[in-house]
Each structure stands twice: as C-alpha cells, then as structure tokens.
CSV table of C-alpha atoms in Angstrom, one decimal:
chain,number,residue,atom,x,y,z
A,1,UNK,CA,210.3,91.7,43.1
A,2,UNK,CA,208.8,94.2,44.9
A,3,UNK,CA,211.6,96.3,46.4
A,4,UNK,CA,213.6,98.1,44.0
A,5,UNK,CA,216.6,96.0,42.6
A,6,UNK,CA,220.0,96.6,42.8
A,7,UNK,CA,221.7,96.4,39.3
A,8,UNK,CA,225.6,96.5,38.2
A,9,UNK,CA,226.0,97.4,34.8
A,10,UNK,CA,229.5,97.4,32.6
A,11,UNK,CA,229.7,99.2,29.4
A,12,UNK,CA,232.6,99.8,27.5
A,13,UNK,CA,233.0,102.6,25.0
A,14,UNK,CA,230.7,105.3,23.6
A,15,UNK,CA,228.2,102.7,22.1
A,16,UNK,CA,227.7,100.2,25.1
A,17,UNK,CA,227.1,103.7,27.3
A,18,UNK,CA,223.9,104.6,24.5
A,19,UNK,CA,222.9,101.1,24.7
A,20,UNK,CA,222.8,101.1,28.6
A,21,UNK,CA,221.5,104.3,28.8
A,22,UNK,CA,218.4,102.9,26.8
A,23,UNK,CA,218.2,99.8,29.1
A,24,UNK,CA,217.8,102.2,32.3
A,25,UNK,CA,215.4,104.3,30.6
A,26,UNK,CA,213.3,100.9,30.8
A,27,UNK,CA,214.5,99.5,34.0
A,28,UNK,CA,213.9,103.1,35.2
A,29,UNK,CA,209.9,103.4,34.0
A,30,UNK,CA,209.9,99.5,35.9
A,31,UNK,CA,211.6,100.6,39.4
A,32,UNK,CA,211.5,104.5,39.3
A,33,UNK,CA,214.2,104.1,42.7
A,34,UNK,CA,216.0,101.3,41.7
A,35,UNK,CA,219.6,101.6,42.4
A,36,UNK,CA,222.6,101.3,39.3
A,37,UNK,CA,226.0,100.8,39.4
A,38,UNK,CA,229.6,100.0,38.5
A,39,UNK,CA,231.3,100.9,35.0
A,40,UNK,CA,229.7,103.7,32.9
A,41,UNK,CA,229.8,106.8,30.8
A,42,UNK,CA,228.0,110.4,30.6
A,43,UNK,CA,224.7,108.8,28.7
A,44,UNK,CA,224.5,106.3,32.5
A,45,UNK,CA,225.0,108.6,34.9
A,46,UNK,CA,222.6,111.4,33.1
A,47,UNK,CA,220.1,108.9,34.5
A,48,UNK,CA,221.4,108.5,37.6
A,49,UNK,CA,224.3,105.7,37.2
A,50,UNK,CA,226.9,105.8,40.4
A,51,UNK,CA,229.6,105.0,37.8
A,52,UNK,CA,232.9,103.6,40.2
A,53,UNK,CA,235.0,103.7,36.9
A,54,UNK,CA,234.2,105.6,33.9
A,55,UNK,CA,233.4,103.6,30.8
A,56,UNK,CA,236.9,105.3,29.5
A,57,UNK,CA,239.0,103.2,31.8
A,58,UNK,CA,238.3,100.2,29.7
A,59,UNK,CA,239.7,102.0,26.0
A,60,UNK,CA,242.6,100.2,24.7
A,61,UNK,CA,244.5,102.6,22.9
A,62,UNK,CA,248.4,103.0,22.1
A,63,UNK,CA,251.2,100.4,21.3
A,64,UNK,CA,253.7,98.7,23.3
A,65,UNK,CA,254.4,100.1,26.7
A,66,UNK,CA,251.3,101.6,27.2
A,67,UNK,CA,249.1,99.2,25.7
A,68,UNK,CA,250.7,96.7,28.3
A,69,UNK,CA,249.7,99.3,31.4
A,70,UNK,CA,246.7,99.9,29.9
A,71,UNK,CA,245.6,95.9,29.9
A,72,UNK,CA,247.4,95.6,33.2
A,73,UNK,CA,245.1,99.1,34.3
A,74,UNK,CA,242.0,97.2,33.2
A,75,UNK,CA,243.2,93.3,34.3
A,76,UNK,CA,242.7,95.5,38.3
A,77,UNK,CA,239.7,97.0,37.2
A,78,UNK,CA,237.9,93.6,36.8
A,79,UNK,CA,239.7,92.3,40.0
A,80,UNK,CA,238.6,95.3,42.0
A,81,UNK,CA,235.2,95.9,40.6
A,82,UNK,CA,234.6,91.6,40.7
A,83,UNK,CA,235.7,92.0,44.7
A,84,UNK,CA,233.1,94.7,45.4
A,85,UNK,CA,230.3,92.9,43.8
A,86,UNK,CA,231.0,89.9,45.8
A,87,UNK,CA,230.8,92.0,49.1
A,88,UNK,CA,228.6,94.8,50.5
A,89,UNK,CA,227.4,96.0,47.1
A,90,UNK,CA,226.1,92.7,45.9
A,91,UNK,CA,223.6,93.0,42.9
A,92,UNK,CA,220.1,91.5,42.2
A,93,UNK,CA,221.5,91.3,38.7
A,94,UNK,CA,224.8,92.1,36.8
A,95,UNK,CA,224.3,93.3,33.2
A,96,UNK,CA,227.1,92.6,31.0
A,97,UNK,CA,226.8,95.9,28.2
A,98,UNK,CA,228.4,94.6,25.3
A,99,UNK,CA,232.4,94.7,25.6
A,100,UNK,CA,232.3,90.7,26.1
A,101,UNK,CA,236.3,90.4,27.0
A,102,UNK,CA,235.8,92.3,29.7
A,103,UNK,CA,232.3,91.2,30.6
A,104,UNK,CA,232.1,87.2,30.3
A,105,UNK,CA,234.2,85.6,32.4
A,106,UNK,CA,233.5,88.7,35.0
A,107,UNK,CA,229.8,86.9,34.5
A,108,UNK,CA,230.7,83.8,34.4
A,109,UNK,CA,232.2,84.8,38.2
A,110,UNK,CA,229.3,86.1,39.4
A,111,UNK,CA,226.8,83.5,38.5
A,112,UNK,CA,228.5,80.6,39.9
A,113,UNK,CA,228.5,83.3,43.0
A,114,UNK,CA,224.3,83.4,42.7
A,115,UNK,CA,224.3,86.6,40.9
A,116,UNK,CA,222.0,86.6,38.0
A,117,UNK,CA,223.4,87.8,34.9
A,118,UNK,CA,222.8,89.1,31.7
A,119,UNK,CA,224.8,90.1,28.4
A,120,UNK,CA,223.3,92.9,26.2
A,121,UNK,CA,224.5,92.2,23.1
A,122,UNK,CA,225.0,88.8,21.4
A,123,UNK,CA,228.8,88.4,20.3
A,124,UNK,CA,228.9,87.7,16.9
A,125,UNK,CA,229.8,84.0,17.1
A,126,UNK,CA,227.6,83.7,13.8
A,127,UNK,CA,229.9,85.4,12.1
A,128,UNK,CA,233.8,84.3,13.5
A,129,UNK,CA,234.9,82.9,16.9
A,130,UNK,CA,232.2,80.4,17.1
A,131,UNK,CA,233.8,78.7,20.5
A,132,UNK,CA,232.4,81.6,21.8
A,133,UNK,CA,229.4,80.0,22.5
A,134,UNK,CA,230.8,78.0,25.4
A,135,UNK,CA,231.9,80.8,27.0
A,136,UNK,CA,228.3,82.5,26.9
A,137,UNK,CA,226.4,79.5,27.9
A,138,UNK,CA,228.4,79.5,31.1
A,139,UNK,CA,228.3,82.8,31.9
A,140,UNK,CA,224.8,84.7,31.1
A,141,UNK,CA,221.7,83.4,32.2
A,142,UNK,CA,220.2,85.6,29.7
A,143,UNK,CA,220.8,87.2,26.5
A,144,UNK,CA,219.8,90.6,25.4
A,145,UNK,CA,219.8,90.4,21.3
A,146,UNK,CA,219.3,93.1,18.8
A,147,UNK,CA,219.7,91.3,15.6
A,148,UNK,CA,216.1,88.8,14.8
A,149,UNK,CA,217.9,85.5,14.1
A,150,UNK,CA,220.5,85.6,17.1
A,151,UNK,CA,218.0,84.1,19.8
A,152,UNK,CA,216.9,81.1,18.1
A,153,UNK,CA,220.5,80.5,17.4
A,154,UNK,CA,221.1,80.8,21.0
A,155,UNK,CA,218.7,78.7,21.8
A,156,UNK,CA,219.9,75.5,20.3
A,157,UNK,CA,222.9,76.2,22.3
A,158,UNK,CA,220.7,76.1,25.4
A,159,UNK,CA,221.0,79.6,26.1
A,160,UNK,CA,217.7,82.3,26.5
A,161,UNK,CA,217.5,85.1,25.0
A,162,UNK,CA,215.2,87.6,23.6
A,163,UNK,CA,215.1,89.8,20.8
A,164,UNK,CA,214.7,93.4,21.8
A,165,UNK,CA,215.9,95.4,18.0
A,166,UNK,CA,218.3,97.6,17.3
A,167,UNK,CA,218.6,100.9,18.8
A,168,UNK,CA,219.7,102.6,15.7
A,169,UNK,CA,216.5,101.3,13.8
A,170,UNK,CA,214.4,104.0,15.9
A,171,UNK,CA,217.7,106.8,16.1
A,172,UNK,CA,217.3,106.8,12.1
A,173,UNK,CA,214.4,108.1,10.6
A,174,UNK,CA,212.6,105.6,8.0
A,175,UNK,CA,212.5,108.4,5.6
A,176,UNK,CA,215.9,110.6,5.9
A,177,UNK,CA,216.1,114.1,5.0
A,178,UNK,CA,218.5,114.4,2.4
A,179,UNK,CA,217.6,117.8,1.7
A,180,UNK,CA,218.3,119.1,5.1
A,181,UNK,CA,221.4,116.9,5.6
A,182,UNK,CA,222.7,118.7,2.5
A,183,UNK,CA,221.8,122.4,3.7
A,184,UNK,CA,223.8,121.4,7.1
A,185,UNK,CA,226.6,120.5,5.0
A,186,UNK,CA,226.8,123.5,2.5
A,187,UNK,CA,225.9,121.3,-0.3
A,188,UNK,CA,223.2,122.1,-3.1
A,189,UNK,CA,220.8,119.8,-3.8
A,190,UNK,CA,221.8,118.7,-7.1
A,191,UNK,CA,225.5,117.6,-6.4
A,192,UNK,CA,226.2,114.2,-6.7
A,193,UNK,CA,227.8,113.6,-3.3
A,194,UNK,CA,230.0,110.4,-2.4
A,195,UNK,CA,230.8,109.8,1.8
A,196,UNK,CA,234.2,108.1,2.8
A,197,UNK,CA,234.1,106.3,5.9
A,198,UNK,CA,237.0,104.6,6.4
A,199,UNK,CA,236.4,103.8,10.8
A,200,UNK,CA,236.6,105.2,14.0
A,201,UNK,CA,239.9,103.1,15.3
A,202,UNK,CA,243.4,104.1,15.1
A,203,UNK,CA,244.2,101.2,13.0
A,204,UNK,CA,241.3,101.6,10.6
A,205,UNK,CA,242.0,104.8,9.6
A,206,UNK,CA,245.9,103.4,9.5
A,207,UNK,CA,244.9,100.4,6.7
A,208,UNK,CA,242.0,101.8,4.9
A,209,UNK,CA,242.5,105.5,4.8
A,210,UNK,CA,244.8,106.5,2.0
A,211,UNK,CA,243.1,103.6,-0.3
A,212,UNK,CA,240.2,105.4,0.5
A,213,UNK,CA,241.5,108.5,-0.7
A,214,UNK,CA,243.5,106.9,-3.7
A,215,UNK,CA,240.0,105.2,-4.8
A,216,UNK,CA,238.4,109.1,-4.5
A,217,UNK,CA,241.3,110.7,-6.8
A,218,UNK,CA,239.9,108.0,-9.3
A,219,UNK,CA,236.1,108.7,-9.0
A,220,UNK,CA,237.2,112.3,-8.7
A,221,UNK,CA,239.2,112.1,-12.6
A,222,UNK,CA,235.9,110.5,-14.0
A,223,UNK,CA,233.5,112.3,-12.3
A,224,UNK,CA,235.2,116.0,-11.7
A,225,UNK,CA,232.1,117.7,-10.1
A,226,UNK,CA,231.8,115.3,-7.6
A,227,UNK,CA,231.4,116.4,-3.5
A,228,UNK,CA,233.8,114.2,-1.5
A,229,UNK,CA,233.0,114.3,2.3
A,230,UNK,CA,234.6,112.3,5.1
A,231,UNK,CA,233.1,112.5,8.8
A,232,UNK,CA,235.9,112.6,10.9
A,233,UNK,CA,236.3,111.4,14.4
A,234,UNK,CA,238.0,114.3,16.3
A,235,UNK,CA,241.3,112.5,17.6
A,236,UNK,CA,241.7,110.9,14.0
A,237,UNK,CA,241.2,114.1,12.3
A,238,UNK,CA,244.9,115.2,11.8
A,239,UNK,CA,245.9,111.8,10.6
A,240,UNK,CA,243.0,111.8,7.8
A,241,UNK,CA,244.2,115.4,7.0
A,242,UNK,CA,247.8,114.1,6.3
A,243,UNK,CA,246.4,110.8,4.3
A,244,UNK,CA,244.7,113.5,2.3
A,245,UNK,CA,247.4,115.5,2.0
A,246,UNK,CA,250.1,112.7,0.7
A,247,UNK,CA,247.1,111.7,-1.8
A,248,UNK,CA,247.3,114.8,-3.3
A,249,UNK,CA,243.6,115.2,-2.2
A,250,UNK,CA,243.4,117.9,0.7
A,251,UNK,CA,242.1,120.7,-1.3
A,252,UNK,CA,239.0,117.9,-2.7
A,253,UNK,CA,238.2,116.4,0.3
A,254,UNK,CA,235.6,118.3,2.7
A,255,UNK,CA,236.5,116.7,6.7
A,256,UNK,CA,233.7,117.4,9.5
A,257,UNK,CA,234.3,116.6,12.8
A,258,UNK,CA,231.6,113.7,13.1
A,259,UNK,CA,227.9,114.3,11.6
A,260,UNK,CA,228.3,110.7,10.4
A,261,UNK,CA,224.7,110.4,10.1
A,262,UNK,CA,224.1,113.9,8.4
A,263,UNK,CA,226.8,112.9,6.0
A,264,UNK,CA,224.9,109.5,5.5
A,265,UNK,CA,221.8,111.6,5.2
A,266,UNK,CA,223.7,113.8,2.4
A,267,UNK,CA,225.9,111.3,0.4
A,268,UNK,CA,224.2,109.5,-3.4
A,269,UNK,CA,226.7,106.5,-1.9
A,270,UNK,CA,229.8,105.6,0.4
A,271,UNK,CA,233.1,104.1,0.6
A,272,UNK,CA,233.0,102.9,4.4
A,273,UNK,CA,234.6,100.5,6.7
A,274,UNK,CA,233.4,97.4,7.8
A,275,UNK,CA,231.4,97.7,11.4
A,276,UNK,CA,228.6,99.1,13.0
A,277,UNK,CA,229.0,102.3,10.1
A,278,UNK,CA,227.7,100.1,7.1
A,279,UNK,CA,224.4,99.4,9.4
A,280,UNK,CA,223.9,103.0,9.5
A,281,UNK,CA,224.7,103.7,5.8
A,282,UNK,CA,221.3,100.5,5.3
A,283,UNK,CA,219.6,102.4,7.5
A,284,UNK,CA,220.2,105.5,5.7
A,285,UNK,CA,218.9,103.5,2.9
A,286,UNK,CA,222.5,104.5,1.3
A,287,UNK,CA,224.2,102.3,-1.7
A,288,UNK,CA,227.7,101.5,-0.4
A,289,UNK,CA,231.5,99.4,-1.0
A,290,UNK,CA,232.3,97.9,2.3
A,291,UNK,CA,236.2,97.5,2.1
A,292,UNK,CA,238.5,96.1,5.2
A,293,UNK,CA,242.1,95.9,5.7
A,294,UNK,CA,244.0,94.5,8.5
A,295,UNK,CA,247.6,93.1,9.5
A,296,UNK,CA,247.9,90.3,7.3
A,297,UNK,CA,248.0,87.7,10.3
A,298,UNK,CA,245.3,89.0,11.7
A,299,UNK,CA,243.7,88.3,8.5
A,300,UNK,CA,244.3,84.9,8.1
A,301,UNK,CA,243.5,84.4,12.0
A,302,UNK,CA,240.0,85.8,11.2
A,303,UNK,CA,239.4,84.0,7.6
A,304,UNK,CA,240.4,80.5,9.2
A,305,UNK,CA,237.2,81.1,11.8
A,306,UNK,CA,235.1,82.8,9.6
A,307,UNK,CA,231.4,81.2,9.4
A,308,UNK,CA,229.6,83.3,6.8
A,309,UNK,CA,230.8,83.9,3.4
A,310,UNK,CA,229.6,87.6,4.0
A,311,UNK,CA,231.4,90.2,6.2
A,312,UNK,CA,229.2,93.3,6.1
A,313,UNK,CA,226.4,93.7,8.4
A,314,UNK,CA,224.1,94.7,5.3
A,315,UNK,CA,224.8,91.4,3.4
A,316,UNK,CA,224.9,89.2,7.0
A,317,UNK,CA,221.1,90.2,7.8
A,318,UNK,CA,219.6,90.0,4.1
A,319,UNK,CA,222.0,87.1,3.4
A,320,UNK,CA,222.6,88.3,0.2
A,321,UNK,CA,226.0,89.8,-1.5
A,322,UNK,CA,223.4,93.5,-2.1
A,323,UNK,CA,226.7,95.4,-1.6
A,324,UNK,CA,229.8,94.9,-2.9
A,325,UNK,CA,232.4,93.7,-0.2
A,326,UNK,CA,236.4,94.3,-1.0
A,327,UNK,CA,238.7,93.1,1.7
A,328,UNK,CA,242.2,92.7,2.5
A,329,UNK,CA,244.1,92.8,-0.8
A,330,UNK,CA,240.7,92.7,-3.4
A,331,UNK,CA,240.4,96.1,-1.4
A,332,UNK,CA,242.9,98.2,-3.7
A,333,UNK,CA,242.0,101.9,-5.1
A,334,UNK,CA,241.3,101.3,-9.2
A,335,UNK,CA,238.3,98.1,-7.5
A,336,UNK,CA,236.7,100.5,-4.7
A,337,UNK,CA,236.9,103.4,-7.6
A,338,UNK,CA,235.1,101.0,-9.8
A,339,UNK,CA,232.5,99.8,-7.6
A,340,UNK,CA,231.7,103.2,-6.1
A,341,UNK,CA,231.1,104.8,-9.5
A,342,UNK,CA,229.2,101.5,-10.1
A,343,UNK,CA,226.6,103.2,-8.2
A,344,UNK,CA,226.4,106.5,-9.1
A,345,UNK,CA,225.8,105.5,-12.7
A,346,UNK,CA,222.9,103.8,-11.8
A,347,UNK,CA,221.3,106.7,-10.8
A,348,UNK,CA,221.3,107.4,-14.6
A,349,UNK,CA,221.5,103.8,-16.1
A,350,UNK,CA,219.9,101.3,-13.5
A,351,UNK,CA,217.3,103.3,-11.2
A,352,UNK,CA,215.2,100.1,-10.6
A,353,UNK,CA,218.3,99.0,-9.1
A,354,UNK,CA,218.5,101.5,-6.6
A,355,UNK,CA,215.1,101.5,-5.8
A,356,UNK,CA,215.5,97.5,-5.3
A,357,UNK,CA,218.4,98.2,-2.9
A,358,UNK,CA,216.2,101.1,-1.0
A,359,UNK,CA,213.4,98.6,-0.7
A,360,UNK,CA,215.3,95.8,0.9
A,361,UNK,CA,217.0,98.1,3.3
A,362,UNK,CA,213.9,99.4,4.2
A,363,UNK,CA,212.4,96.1,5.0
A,364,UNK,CA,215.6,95.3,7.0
A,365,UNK,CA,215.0,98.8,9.1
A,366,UNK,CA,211.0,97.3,10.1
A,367,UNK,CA,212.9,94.6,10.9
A,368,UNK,CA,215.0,96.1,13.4
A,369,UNK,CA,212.5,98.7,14.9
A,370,UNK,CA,211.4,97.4,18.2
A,371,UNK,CA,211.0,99.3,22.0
A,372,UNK,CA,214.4,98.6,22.5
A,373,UNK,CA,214.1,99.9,26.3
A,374,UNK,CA,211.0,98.4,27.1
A,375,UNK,CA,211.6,94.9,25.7
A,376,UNK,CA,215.1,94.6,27.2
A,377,UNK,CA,213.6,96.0,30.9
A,378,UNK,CA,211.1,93.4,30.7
A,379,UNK,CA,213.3,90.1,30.1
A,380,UNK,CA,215.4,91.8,33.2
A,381,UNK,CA,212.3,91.7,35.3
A,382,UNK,CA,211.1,88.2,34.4
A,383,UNK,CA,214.5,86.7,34.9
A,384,UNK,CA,214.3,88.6,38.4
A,385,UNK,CA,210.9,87.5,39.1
A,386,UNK,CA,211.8,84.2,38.3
C-alpha cells in the first residue's frame, strides 16, 4: 500500500490504550501520515488518535440501575461507531485492542463488510471459554499474540496469527532495582517487606481484600518486624482503608496510591490477585500466593469450562504449579498466611529455592521480550499488502 492507510482502532480500559498506543508507535514509523481512529484513551491520542469515544465510555462499573444504562450506553456505542465505519469513514483495517465483547462480533461485522480485521490480544480460550474459538475464527482475519504458544494454537483452528511478546517484558527491567524501589518507599534496605495485591476491580477488592488483610495480621504475629505495603488504586483506596480498619490492621498496613511496580520492585514476596498483576510480580522476579475469590456461581460457571489445571499466569506459561495457587474457599487467611511465610523462610532455610524460582522467571521474561510495536506494525502491513 502505498498511500497511507486509514485504520479504526477500539481499546477498552487503561491497558488496551498502552497496548494501542505501542501498536501506533509502529504503524506510525511504517506510515508517518497515516490516519487513526474510533475508540481510545490519553496514551492514543498523544500520538495523534481522533478518539470519537473515549476508551472510558466502554468501563462497566456499578450495580443494577446503572450497570443496565451503562450496557445499554455501550450496546449504542457499537451501533453508532459500527454505522460510521460502514459509511464515509470506512477503514483499510479495523483493529480490535483487546476488550473482545465489545470487539468480536463488531469484527465479525466488518469483515463480512470487506473490512480487514485484526484482534490484538488472543482471548484466553486456552485457559476457560474455549467456544471462543468460533467466534474468533469468524471474525479476525488476523491475530495479534503476546503470549509464545497462542499462535500455533490458533493455527490449528485455522486462524493466523503472530507472536509479537509482551509489552511488559520490555516495561520491566531484567534486573529490578530493589534498592531504589525501597528508598521511594521509605523502606531500609534490610526490612523484610511483604506486598498485598488483592486487584484493581471493585469486586476484587470486595472478595479478596479483608482475607488479605486477615492472612497479614497472621504473618504480622509471627513475623512482628515485618513491612506490609498495599498499592492502592485511587478509587478503591477508601474501601482498602476501611477493610484495614475492621481487620484491626490500619495502623500496620502502609497504602500508596498505585506504584504497583515500585512496590513489586520493593517487596521479599506478595499476596496478590489473580490477573495481569501476578505477570508483573514474575517479571519482578517476585515469590508470590496467587489467591482468587468470586460469587460462588460464578465460580462453578468458570471451573465447569476451565481447561488448565493452573489459573495463574506464572504457573500457565511454565506449566508448572512454581507458585502456590489458593482459590475460592482453599483461599482462607491461616492457608495464604502459611504459604506467604513459606517464602520468607526460605530466604533463611531454602535459598536454592528462590534462586530456582528467580531463574525460571527470568527465562519466562526472555521469553516475552520482543519489539512489541514493530512486530505487531508489520503483520498489519502484510495483511494490508496482501
């Protein structure tokens, strides 16, 4: 193509804008004047992204009343935004940013329309919701992957993709500075530091939070000089003050308003959530008890599609049990307490242990470390030229 294209991008939430703000860093050193456009936040239009909606619009927040406006808000988004691509702003190529409700049936649309298309991200159909796969097939005609084994898997579902890594693999420094982490924290070098990060959702924070803090009061009894530090995401903050507060652990529990990687950096090992977090805590090279708590439907929904008998991203990509996973009611304070100070003895007892667990994370990170914008610009200019 010689002209510059015309691309329509969709990202939902703060991490599909980073991840489409890396993809037009690429497409940007391919077509300098190339022309981008339809759903985005601050990271997109930095670069020069006519955003008609902001990434925001597509947040699913609240209960009951406004949950239902909100879906009905973003149902007219989709109808609105799928009209105007189908008119006078037709695209050389829509690119689906992860957000795959939203995203693969408005694909699926367009391509039956002549619209190429392409989904950044590969839902995790190798982990749950495996039906999935249908869907995808018919809607992208090709997939942007960041983890190694998802294109070949693709593949024998006759769907192309390409493996372009994971953009936190090259965010995250191989070698982390502890030392400076700890400074920007007010910590001295010696404490023995444990991180609780118990998610950035509303309902998280509502399942896991005070377990969390229940599990600290116990590490805190049989380790009493322990430094206990939770990032915080700044609209959750008062409600992880007030689970502090009825654990009877507000005055031992140090809350920042995000600096999740600094306190990753910082920590000797973490409590944390299952989700993108206990990717960053590998990265970080960081021991860590992935826990997980949900409605108990929801549970049983999700362990009757379940593919993999591992749920944390860690243990997924070595395929290994390396950290310890608790979840739903094997998730209770006196087991997380126990596993966490698992770890920190091993700093004394077991150091070969933790150096085993630092060396397979650090494979996993080389595995991960690719030109994320340049790979992912590229398969968008072969599918174009093609």
């Amino acid at each position: 193509m010689h002209s510059p294209p015309r691309i329509a991008l969709v990202a939902g939430e703060t991490s599909g804008d980073l991840l489409a703000g890396l993809l037009l860093d690429g497409l940007h050193v391919q077509w300098p004047q190339l022309a981008s456009f339809g759903i985005g936040g601050p990271r997109m239009t930095e670069r020069g992204f006519d955003a008609w909606w902001s990434s925001e619009r597509l947040a699913v927040h609240g209960y009951s009343v406004e949950l239902v406006r909100r879906l009905l808000g973003i149902v007219q988004i989709r109808k609105r935004l799928r009209a105007r691509l189908l008119s006078a702003d037709r695209p050389h190529v829509f690119i689906g940013v992860d957000a795959p409700d939203f995203n693969l049936g408005l694909e699926a649309d367009l391509r039956r329309a002549g619209v190429k298309t392409v989904h950044f991200v590969c839902p995790s159909i190798w982990a749950w919701r495996p039906e999935r796969v249908h869907k995808i097939r018919a809607a992208c005609d090709h997939v942007l992957c960041i983890f190694p084994f998802e294109p070949e898997l693709l593949a024998r579902h006759g769907i192309a993709a390409s493996y372009v890594g994971h953009p936190l693999a090259n965010v995250i420094p191989m070698q982390p500075d502890r030392a400076g982490a700890r400074r920007a924290l007010g910590l001295d070098g010696d404490d023995e530091v444990l991180a609780i990060l118990p998610g950035s959702r509303s309902a998280e924070v509502a399942y896991l939070a005070s377990t969390f803090f229940q599990a600290a009061a116990l590490v805190k009894q049989a380790r009493p000089a322990i430094k206990i530090v939770v990032p915080a995401v700044p609209a959750l903050r008062t409600r992880l003050e007030r689970a502090a507060r009825d654990c009877g652990m507000q005055e031992a529990i140090t809350l920042v308003d995000g600096q999740s990687h600094t306190v990753l950096a910082a920590c000797d090992a973490t409590l944390i959530a299952s989700g993108t977090a206990t990717l960053e805590a590998a990265l970080f090279k960081r021991p860590m008890v992935i826990a997980y708590r949900m409605h108990p439907w929801s549970w049983r929904l999700m362990r009757g599609k379940q593919l993999q008998p591992w749920v944390g991203l860690p243990n997924i990509l070595c395929r290994d049990f390396i950290v310890p996973e608790l979840l739903q009611d094997a998730a209770t304070p006196q087991a997380l307490a126990a596993a966490a100070l698992d770890w920190l003895d091993a700093a004394q007892s077991d150091p070969a242990r933790l150096a085993a667990l630092h060396d397979r994370f650090a494979a996993l990170h080389g595995s991960l470390r690719r030109d994320t914008p340049r790979l992912a610009a590229d398969a968008v200019r072969t599918l174009l030229e093609a």
